[in-house]
Amino acid sequence: MKINNLKYEITNVLVIGCGGAGLRAAIEVKKNNISVSVLGKRAKNDAHTVLAAGGINASFGNKDHEDSWEQHFADTYVEGYELGDPEIIEYMAKNALDQVSEISKWGADFEKLKNGKFDQRFFGAHTFRRTCYAGDYTGQEILNTLLNKCKKLNIPLIDSEYVTDLLVENNTCFGAISFNIHTGEKTIHIADSVILCTGGHTRLWKKSSSRKLENMGDGYFLALKAGCHLIDMEMVQFHPTGMLFPEEVAGTLVTEAVRGEGGILLNGKGERYMEKYDKERMELSTRDRVAIANYTEILEGRTSPNGGVFLDISHKNKDFITSKIPKIYRQFLESQFLDISKEPMEVAPTAHYSMGGIFVKSPNHDTNINGLFCAGEVSGGLHGANRLGGNSLAEILVFGKVSGHYAASYSKNLTSQIRSKKVIEKVSNEISKQIKHGDFIPISLQEELRNIMWKYCGVVKSKEMLEMGLNQIEKIEKKANNLDVRITQNNCNDLIAAYDLKASLITSKATILSALYREESRGAHYRSDYKKISKEYNFNVILNYKEGKLELKSVPLKFPSNRLKSFIHKAGKIISYKGKLLE
């Protein structure tokens, strides 16, 4: 193994994360005629982006001509319970159209209408049909297109590097350190600016739509150690429909496209129950409401045979199903031998998306650390307390481009570069210190943590549950000080697991502390001891990390421009602040 070896790489802009946001950022940097490198720890053609199946939002109005970017803004802002940053939301809604058109020109094969325009389907809580799609594999189509574009531009993509620390001196980021996940060799990546595109933390729950070794919260840990702030970490989206069995696929996403194409929800008694929770929108209600509805039906005993609820699209013909949701059709056939054109699926809520994240400023998508930018799920501010389906793919393209543009501009305008041998030696030695004999295996503690987060910080929370969860996590933290980490020839799995565990522990605590701080129910944040929205909590929760401790504070919400407030009122949406309508 080469764990004590240290090599250097130099680039203008370093992108960490080779999913959709990272690739789009790198492309934009390259278009600015400066050097860029992309680091990832998962096969570049299998990034988490592939799980965003159902579609991407852009207000073309191809099916519903009344649609507009203003309506997209209104839906995102209001259905996010007014917690999102209106400037970030507005930028996404305005620019999603150009980004969808652009990636289509680059080769993404979206479904088209007879007139050649993009087809658009309904997704939950959207006023109009604005979700463009490629069957139920839209994320895969977008990722493949971005990979092909990167190849044409000769952008180096290294998908076997685990980044452990950012290099920061005098509040300025000048690169990162990583180790090769196969050989253990350490590399110092010197850069003028860095873009974090590392995803979220939903793998920290036992039932999760994320897969192994992804969404472990490592991006948040990198940011916190560097001195960044996090925002609204209590806002974790539980998707209403994840698979129940077999065990190896439990939690796997059943895309919202199933409901968007006419799927209905039934409980174990055969009752179509969504009319009790949202009579007007039914299955196309917001994800938080559908998740709570499913959770309630399960909790109160009206379950399917395996403890979930039914999602049924068998009333549609097989050709329609295999055309509109081919991946889901195969998914159930291959894992359960279930033909969804004949029988309903069994589903239950699953941890799905981190709506909070690193605090970024608009429009640059930069952080409070000079030279450090971020994009995609790792960043906060867009979704508020509820993410609308289809906005995540719009987010990665729009803000991947934004972060790439401004990171490139930052690099071009630098007159001097900060370098610190002391910082480099410190982070390099830290990796070596992790390799030691101990009493506890990292992956076993990780599994223990996932069970704790599901039990005490799940779909429904309370002060008692959250405090019990925090207590249990602190016990794991003590064990984590005595990890058994060994590396052998071509095997760094223990070291990867040790860093994942450290990131998971601090991110879990950040989530629970933020959830305790917000004593109300708002969107995806549902407290059984505070069941209503409270005007006293019309703020964002900001979290800092100082001397190994997490600190929380609240900051006032931003509000839309007067013109957008007026539009929202005309659209029949309601905005309130301190119990009054915004004028």
XYZ file of C-alpha atoms in Angstrom:
583
model
C 0.000 0.000 0.000
C 1.080 3.578 -0.660
C -0.628 5.251 2.277
C 2.535 7.144 3.235
C 3.209 8.297 -0.321
C 2.159 11.820 -1.204
C 1.813 13.190 -4.706
C 0.672 16.559 -6.008
C -1.778 17.603 -8.710
C -2.431 21.203 -9.762
C -5.494 22.637 -11.523
C -7.322 25.965 -11.662
C -10.641 24.568 -10.434
C -11.183 21.327 -8.534
C -14.643 19.731 -8.580
C -15.415 17.186 -5.857
C -18.222 14.846 -6.911
C -18.778 13.336 -10.357
C -22.580 13.322 -10.397
C -24.696 15.648 -12.515
C -23.918 18.847 -10.587
C -20.178 18.194 -10.615
C -20.055 17.352 -14.311
C -22.121 20.397 -15.293
C -19.868 22.603 -13.149
C -16.742 21.160 -14.766
C -18.137 21.727 -18.248
C -18.775 25.379 -17.453
C -15.259 25.822 -16.086
C -13.803 24.265 -19.224
C -15.907 26.574 -21.389
C -14.152 29.447 -19.599
C -10.831 28.143 -20.981
C -9.167 27.235 -17.702
C -8.124 23.848 -16.326
C -10.487 21.706 -14.261
C -10.351 18.253 -12.650
C -13.206 16.176 -11.214
C -12.798 13.781 -8.289
C -15.295 11.093 -7.297
C -15.392 7.950 -5.180
C -18.019 6.064 -7.182
C -17.972 4.846 -10.792
C -18.649 7.959 -12.859
C -21.422 6.302 -14.877
C -23.242 5.224 -11.713
C -23.427 8.429 -9.658
C -26.435 9.087 -7.435
C -27.928 11.193 -10.254
C -29.124 7.996 -11.943
C -31.710 7.520 -9.165
C -33.507 10.750 -10.110
C -35.782 8.907 -12.454
C -39.058 10.706 -13.038
C -38.120 13.933 -14.754
C -36.784 17.494 -14.755
C -38.888 20.625 -14.326
C -38.962 23.538 -16.747
C -41.974 25.764 -17.427
C -42.172 25.413 -21.212
C -45.961 25.247 -21.151
C -45.976 22.637 -23.908
C -48.951 20.757 -22.425
C -50.424 23.541 -20.272
C -49.879 26.872 -22.024
C -50.663 28.922 -18.905
C -47.467 27.755 -17.221
C -44.642 30.222 -16.621
C -41.424 30.516 -14.668
C -43.331 32.679 -12.192
C -45.748 29.810 -11.551
C -42.818 27.423 -11.147
C -41.375 29.884 -8.629
C -44.701 30.120 -6.772
C -45.119 26.351 -6.559
C -41.571 25.823 -5.320
C -41.616 28.666 -2.815
C -45.074 28.175 -1.325
C -45.037 24.369 -1.323
C -41.627 24.628 0.382
C -43.514 26.345 3.212
C -41.848 29.702 2.484
C -38.552 28.490 3.952
C -36.544 28.526 0.714
C -34.398 31.435 -0.457
C -36.576 33.284 -3.004
C -33.544 34.545 -4.940
C -32.232 31.007 -5.426
C -35.701 29.698 -6.318
C -36.275 32.492 -8.823
C -32.942 31.840 -10.522
C -33.709 28.118 -10.838
C -37.216 28.702 -12.225
C -35.988 31.236 -14.783
C -32.987 29.262 -16.007
C -34.317 25.693 -16.003
C -35.718 26.141 -19.512
C -32.330 27.028 -21.017
C -30.628 24.157 -19.210
C -33.140 21.542 -20.375
C -32.916 22.882 -23.936
C -29.123 22.885 -23.776
C -28.708 19.335 -22.524
C -31.231 18.170 -25.104
C -29.011 19.722 -27.801
C -26.075 17.878 -26.261
C -27.914 14.599 -26.808
C -30.324 13.917 -23.917
C -33.252 12.034 -25.459
C -36.315 13.463 -23.725
C -39.802 12.320 -24.709
C -41.261 14.553 -27.424
C -44.769 15.515 -28.521
C -45.849 15.148 -32.142
C -44.934 18.813 -32.739
C -41.349 18.094 -31.635
C -41.596 19.940 -28.332
C -40.819 18.298 -24.993
C -43.587 16.190 -23.529
C -44.397 17.140 -19.936
C -46.017 15.115 -17.164
C -47.609 15.955 -13.841
C -45.559 15.716 -10.674
C -46.954 16.255 -7.183
C -47.902 19.816 -6.120
C -47.097 21.398 -9.486
C -49.930 23.579 -10.753
C -49.256 22.527 -14.333
C -47.586 19.715 -16.274
C -43.977 20.919 -16.424
C -41.872 17.802 -15.851
C -39.850 16.833 -18.936
C -38.681 13.239 -18.920
C -36.968 10.288 -20.531
C -39.200 7.381 -19.471
C -38.379 6.768 -15.802
C -34.608 6.979 -16.300
C -34.225 10.744 -16.745
C -31.284 11.061 -14.343
C -29.375 8.329 -16.167
C -30.028 10.033 -19.498
C -28.774 13.367 -18.171
C -25.698 11.809 -16.554
C -24.746 9.933 -19.738
C -25.112 13.118 -21.764
C -22.901 15.074 -19.365
C -20.287 12.306 -19.384
C -20.181 12.372 -23.192
C -19.794 16.152 -23.134
C -16.947 15.920 -20.611
C -15.231 13.335 -22.799
C -15.446 15.618 -25.833
C -13.950 18.457 -23.793
C -11.163 16.201 -22.436
C -12.101 16.919 -18.826
C -10.249 14.525 -16.480
C -12.666 12.492 -14.321
C -10.993 10.493 -11.566
C -13.639 8.344 -9.888
C -11.469 6.458 -7.393
C -10.505 9.190 -4.906
C -11.902 9.709 -1.396
C -11.532 13.355 -0.321
C -10.903 13.628 3.431
C -10.246 17.345 3.903
C -10.304 20.673 2.158
C -7.143 22.765 2.332
C -7.997 26.039 4.060
C -5.778 28.852 5.320
C -6.874 32.377 6.325
C -10.484 31.565 5.442
C -9.419 30.684 1.890
C -9.693 27.276 0.228
C -6.712 26.283 -1.916
C -7.494 22.642 -2.714
C -8.123 19.272 -1.090
C -6.452 16.025 -0.066
C -7.659 12.571 -1.111
C -6.577 8.960 -0.991
C -7.024 6.401 -3.738
C -9.746 3.940 -2.693
C -7.745 1.014 -4.142
C -4.086 1.780 -3.411
C -4.344 4.190 -0.470
C -1.998 6.647 -2.166
C -2.538 10.213 -0.939
C -2.793 13.145 -3.328
C -2.682 16.866 -2.616
C -4.853 18.702 -5.150
C -3.791 22.334 -5.380
C -6.465 24.596 -6.892
C -7.466 28.247 -7.088
C -11.070 27.338 -6.279
C -13.040 24.259 -5.285
C -16.638 23.227 -6.008
C -18.329 20.733 -3.670
C -20.930 18.546 -5.436
C -20.953 15.635 -3.007
C -24.665 14.892 -2.466
C -26.622 14.603 0.771
C -26.884 12.336 3.816
C -29.984 10.165 3.426
C -28.038 6.898 3.584
C -27.878 7.548 7.330
C -31.393 6.146 7.702
C -32.039 2.397 7.698
C -34.693 2.727 4.997
C -33.198 4.883 2.276
C -33.494 5.340 -1.463
C -29.715 5.844 -1.563
C -27.363 2.943 -2.135
C -24.373 1.749 -0.140
C -21.396 4.102 0.052
C -23.260 7.169 -1.196
C -24.964 10.099 0.558
C -23.118 9.525 3.831
C -22.914 13.222 4.726
C -19.213 13.490 3.842
C -19.719 16.736 1.919
C -21.251 18.380 4.980
C -18.374 17.154 7.113
C -15.832 18.571 4.661
C -17.650 21.899 4.702
C -18.007 22.084 8.483
C -14.317 21.318 9.058
C -13.432 24.024 6.525
C -15.530 26.583 8.418
C -18.737 26.656 6.340
C -22.237 27.077 7.737
C -25.088 24.603 7.232
C -28.738 25.606 6.855
C -32.010 23.810 7.727
C -30.488 20.383 8.320
C -33.733 19.254 9.993
C -35.421 19.332 6.598
C -34.999 15.769 5.328
C -37.442 14.532 2.718
C -38.963 11.092 3.103
C -40.236 9.942 -0.266
C -43.705 8.397 0.086
C -42.928 5.316 -1.951
C -39.956 3.056 -1.408
C -39.808 -0.703 -1.922
C -40.471 -2.964 1.076
C -38.755 -6.197 0.134
C -36.600 -8.169 -0.390
C -34.218 -6.904 2.302
C -31.401 -6.042 -0.105
C -33.594 -3.531 -1.993
C -35.739 -2.247 0.897
C -36.100 1.530 0.575
C -35.281 1.595 -3.144
C -37.158 4.433 -4.786
C -40.446 3.922 -6.587
C -40.464 7.104 -8.646
C -43.183 9.735 -8.377
C -43.673 9.199 -12.102
C -45.872 6.215 -11.167
C -48.329 8.576 -9.477
C -47.751 11.206 -12.135
C -48.906 8.708 -14.765
C -52.047 7.753 -12.857
C -50.976 5.411 -10.031
C -53.237 5.409 -6.964
C -52.608 4.625 -3.290
C -54.677 2.038 -1.420
C -54.434 0.772 2.125
C -54.725 -2.842 3.252
C -58.519 -2.519 3.278
C -58.542 -1.483 -0.372
C -59.485 2.114 0.485
C -58.157 4.995 -1.613
C -57.215 7.048 1.412
C -55.548 10.200 0.041
C -58.883 12.007 0.044
C -58.567 12.122 3.854
C -55.242 13.954 3.615
C -55.557 16.125 0.506
C -58.960 15.730 -1.146
C -58.144 18.114 -3.969
C -54.727 16.859 -5.109
C -54.981 13.254 -3.885
C -51.880 11.246 -4.921
C -50.363 14.369 -6.521
C -50.166 16.230 -3.229
C -46.806 17.377 -1.857
C -44.342 14.654 -0.934
C -44.427 15.521 2.747
C -48.219 15.114 2.883
C -48.239 11.857 0.942
C -45.401 10.494 3.104
C -47.296 11.387 6.301
C -50.456 9.842 4.844
C -48.659 6.589 4.031
C -46.931 6.584 7.423
C -50.254 7.176 9.225
C -52.056 4.373 7.392
C -49.194 2.030 8.301
C -48.978 3.224 11.922
C -52.708 2.780 12.433
C -52.637 -0.777 11.107
C -54.278 -0.465 7.681
C -51.333 -2.119 5.980
C -50.560 -4.342 3.053
C -49.360 -7.905 3.861
C -45.739 -6.792 4.271
C -46.455 -3.740 6.417
C -46.758 -1.013 3.797
C -49.485 0.356 1.547
C -50.391 -0.402 -2.055
C -49.417 1.699 -5.062
C -51.520 0.536 -7.991
C -51.169 1.343 -11.673
C -52.571 -1.964 -12.950
C -55.649 -0.135 -14.296
C -53.386 1.168 -17.083
C -52.564 -1.140 -19.969
C -49.198 -2.876 -20.115
C -47.949 -0.992 -23.187
C -48.590 2.311 -21.431
C -46.741 1.151 -18.307
C -43.715 -0.219 -20.142
C -43.533 2.977 -22.192
C -43.892 5.520 -19.378
C -42.203 3.732 -16.447
C -40.120 0.918 -17.992
C -37.474 0.928 -15.265
C -40.012 0.478 -12.459
C -41.715 -2.298 -14.405
C -38.405 -4.180 -14.640
C -37.452 -3.308 -11.051
C -40.435 -5.146 -9.553
C -40.326 -7.974 -12.055
C -36.674 -8.704 -11.332
C -36.687 -8.234 -7.550
C -40.151 -9.593 -6.619
C -41.345 -11.401 -9.782
C -44.260 -8.940 -9.649
C -45.967 -7.761 -12.832
C -47.191 -4.260 -11.913
C -49.505 -4.256 -14.941
C -51.480 -6.978 -13.143
C -50.903 -6.423 -9.423
C -50.258 -3.445 -7.112
C -46.872 -2.676 -5.589
C -46.266 -2.584 -1.835
C -44.511 0.612 -0.735
C -43.618 2.657 2.354
C -41.787 5.950 3.072
C -38.021 6.011 2.591
C -35.366 8.642 3.395
C -34.819 10.335 0.066
C -33.381 13.850 -0.091
C -31.429 16.334 2.023
C -33.241 19.643 1.567
C -30.943 21.536 3.906
C -27.209 21.694 3.314
C -24.299 24.071 2.945
C -25.298 27.708 3.229
C -24.648 29.432 -0.115
C -25.024 32.989 -1.305
C -26.977 34.042 -4.371
C -26.223 34.326 -7.229
C -22.662 32.936 -7.027
C -23.440 29.776 -5.040
C -20.315 30.467 -3.019
C -19.815 29.870 0.701
C -18.374 31.976 3.517
C -14.963 30.430 2.682
C -13.149 32.282 -0.105
C -12.747 30.145 -3.209
C -15.211 27.462 -2.071
C -18.426 26.936 -4.049
C -21.005 24.167 -4.076
C -23.950 22.859 -6.108
C -26.566 20.126 -6.066
C -28.000 18.294 -3.082
C -25.080 19.254 -0.831
C -26.190 22.905 -0.961
C -29.163 24.320 0.919
C -31.621 27.143 0.315
C -33.657 26.006 -2.684
C -36.233 23.536 -1.412
C -37.245 24.888 1.980
C -39.347 22.406 3.939
C -40.523 20.336 0.972
C -38.844 19.518 -2.329
C -41.062 19.271 -5.380
C -40.321 16.238 -7.535
C -38.368 17.138 -10.674
C -36.623 20.146 -9.104
C -33.488 18.211 -8.150
C -32.382 17.614 -11.751
C -33.136 21.243 -12.600
C -31.055 22.219 -9.573
C -27.954 20.280 -10.601
C -27.910 21.713 -14.131
C -28.747 25.311 -13.237
C -26.451 25.635 -10.239
C -23.783 23.337 -11.619
C -23.428 25.912 -14.386
C -23.591 28.827 -11.934
C -20.936 27.449 -9.573
C -18.687 26.535 -12.499
C -18.956 30.027 -13.957
C -18.164 31.844 -10.731
C -15.432 29.416 -9.643
C -13.745 29.985 -12.996
C -14.142 33.744 -12.632
C -12.660 33.595 -9.130
C -9.645 31.698 -10.465
C -9.096 34.128 -13.332
C -9.207 37.147 -11.046
C -6.750 35.864 -8.431
C -3.608 37.945 -8.142
C -1.897 35.595 -5.675
C -2.407 32.065 -4.384
C -2.390 30.925 -0.778
C -0.380 27.790 -0.022
C 0.297 26.337 3.424
C 2.781 23.522 4.007
C 1.569 23.347 7.619
C -2.033 22.692 6.560
C -0.944 20.061 4.027
C 1.159 18.205 6.597
C -1.665 18.279 9.135
C -4.330 16.761 6.845
C -1.866 14.216 5.440
C -0.896 13.039 8.926
C -4.574 12.840 9.886
C -5.175 10.132 7.269
C -2.270 8.069 8.559
C -3.525 8.388 12.153
C -6.793 6.626 11.215
C -4.992 3.333 10.509
C -4.718 1.515 13.831
C -5.924 -1.471 15.803
C -9.019 -1.007 17.931
C -12.118 -2.629 19.358
C -14.847 -1.504 16.966
C -15.458 -2.133 13.258
C -16.616 1.061 11.439
C -19.284 -0.611 9.299
C -20.972 -2.204 12.314
C -21.213 1.184 14.053
C -22.540 2.694 10.810
C -25.364 0.138 10.757
C -26.120 0.897 14.393
C -26.316 4.596 13.539
C -28.726 3.973 10.638
C -31.097 2.118 12.959
C -30.933 4.960 15.491
C -31.720 7.625 12.889
C -34.681 5.650 11.550
C -36.079 4.955 15.018
C -35.573 8.357 16.630
C -35.353 10.850 13.744
C -37.703 9.359 11.156
C -40.883 10.508 9.443
C -42.412 11.616 12.770
C -40.279 13.070 15.570
C -40.643 14.371 19.133
C -38.376 15.966 21.719
C -38.222 12.731 23.674
C -37.330 10.658 20.621
C -34.749 13.135 19.327
C -33.016 13.398 22.698
C -32.898 9.621 22.989
C -31.401 9.454 19.520
C -28.806 12.085 20.373
C -27.850 10.135 23.492
C -27.412 6.956 21.469
C -25.282 8.748 18.872
C -22.987 10.109 21.576
C -22.411 6.530 22.742
C -21.383 5.561 19.226
C -19.070 8.584 19.101
C -17.168 7.227 22.092
C -16.811 3.859 20.392
C -15.654 5.612 17.215
C -12.604 6.870 19.094
C -11.409 3.268 19.204
C -11.934 2.024 15.656
C -10.149 -0.932 14.162
C -8.914 0.295 10.776
C -6.596 -1.851 8.683
C -5.621 -1.641 5.056
C -4.258 -4.402 2.887
C -3.110 -4.685 -0.695
C -5.766 -3.046 -2.902
C -8.253 -2.766 -0.027
C -8.964 0.509 1.777
C -12.523 -0.366 2.784
C -11.868 0.091 6.517
C -10.387 3.530 5.959
C -13.311 4.559 3.763
C -15.758 3.268 6.364
C -13.946 5.127 9.153
C -14.219 8.454 7.328
C -17.828 7.753 6.357
C -18.628 7.057 10.004
C -17.012 10.294 11.208
C -18.996 12.251 8.622
C -22.203 10.380 9.427
C -21.930 10.995 13.158
C -21.439 14.746 12.913
C -24.113 15.084 10.208
C -26.599 13.006 12.225
C -26.030 15.225 15.252
C -26.485 18.332 13.105
C -29.802 16.959 11.847
C -31.116 16.028 15.299
C -30.011 19.287 16.940
C -31.700 21.287 14.179
C -34.846 19.158 14.533
C -34.883 19.844 18.287
C -34.410 23.552 17.633
C -37.492 23.799 15.394
C -40.438 23.229 17.750
C -43.159 23.075 15.110
C -44.290 20.895 12.209
C -43.481 22.364 8.814
C -43.340 20.345 5.622
C -41.091 17.311 5.931
C -40.243 18.265 9.522
C -43.108 16.664 11.463
C -43.108 16.844 15.270
C -45.759 14.835 17.142
C -45.337 17.190 20.125
C -45.701 20.372 18.021
C -48.144 19.476 15.274
C -48.758 22.909 13.740
C -46.763 25.539 11.896
C -45.783 28.316 14.294
C -45.196 31.914 13.212
C -42.416 32.065 15.804
C -40.374 29.700 13.631
C -40.437 31.739 10.439
C -36.657 31.552 10.213
C -33.853 29.419 8.850
C -31.692 27.373 11.212
C -27.981 28.019 10.703
C -25.368 25.679 12.120
C -21.653 26.247 12.745
C -18.867 23.919 13.876
C -16.327 25.374 16.289
C -13.678 23.535 18.273
C -15.432 20.228 17.699
C -18.865 21.471 18.787
C -22.009 22.284 16.813
C -23.627 25.676 17.407
C -27.075 26.741 16.179
C -28.725 30.086 15.570
C -31.712 31.410 13.644
C -31.676 33.977 10.836
C -34.712 35.832 9.421
C -36.291 34.527 6.233
C -35.860 36.311 2.933
C -38.989 37.194 0.990
C -39.869 37.465 -2.707
C -39.908 40.726 -4.615
C -43.148 42.703 -4.511
C -43.887 41.707 -8.111
C -43.597 38.013 -7.258
C -45.680 38.446 -4.102
C -48.361 39.992 -6.265
C -48.140 37.130 -8.776
C -48.438 34.518 -6.035
C -51.605 36.161 -4.703
C -53.107 36.220 -8.205
C -52.190 32.556 -8.662
C -54.257 31.682 -5.602
C -51.270 30.831 -3.432
C -50.969 32.099 0.117
C -47.907 33.676 1.669
C -47.952 34.496 5.359
C -45.554 35.960 7.862
C -46.268 36.266 11.566
C -49.842 35.257 10.852
C -50.495 37.942 8.230
C -50.627 37.810 4.461
C -47.640 39.467 2.864
C -48.659 42.605 1.026
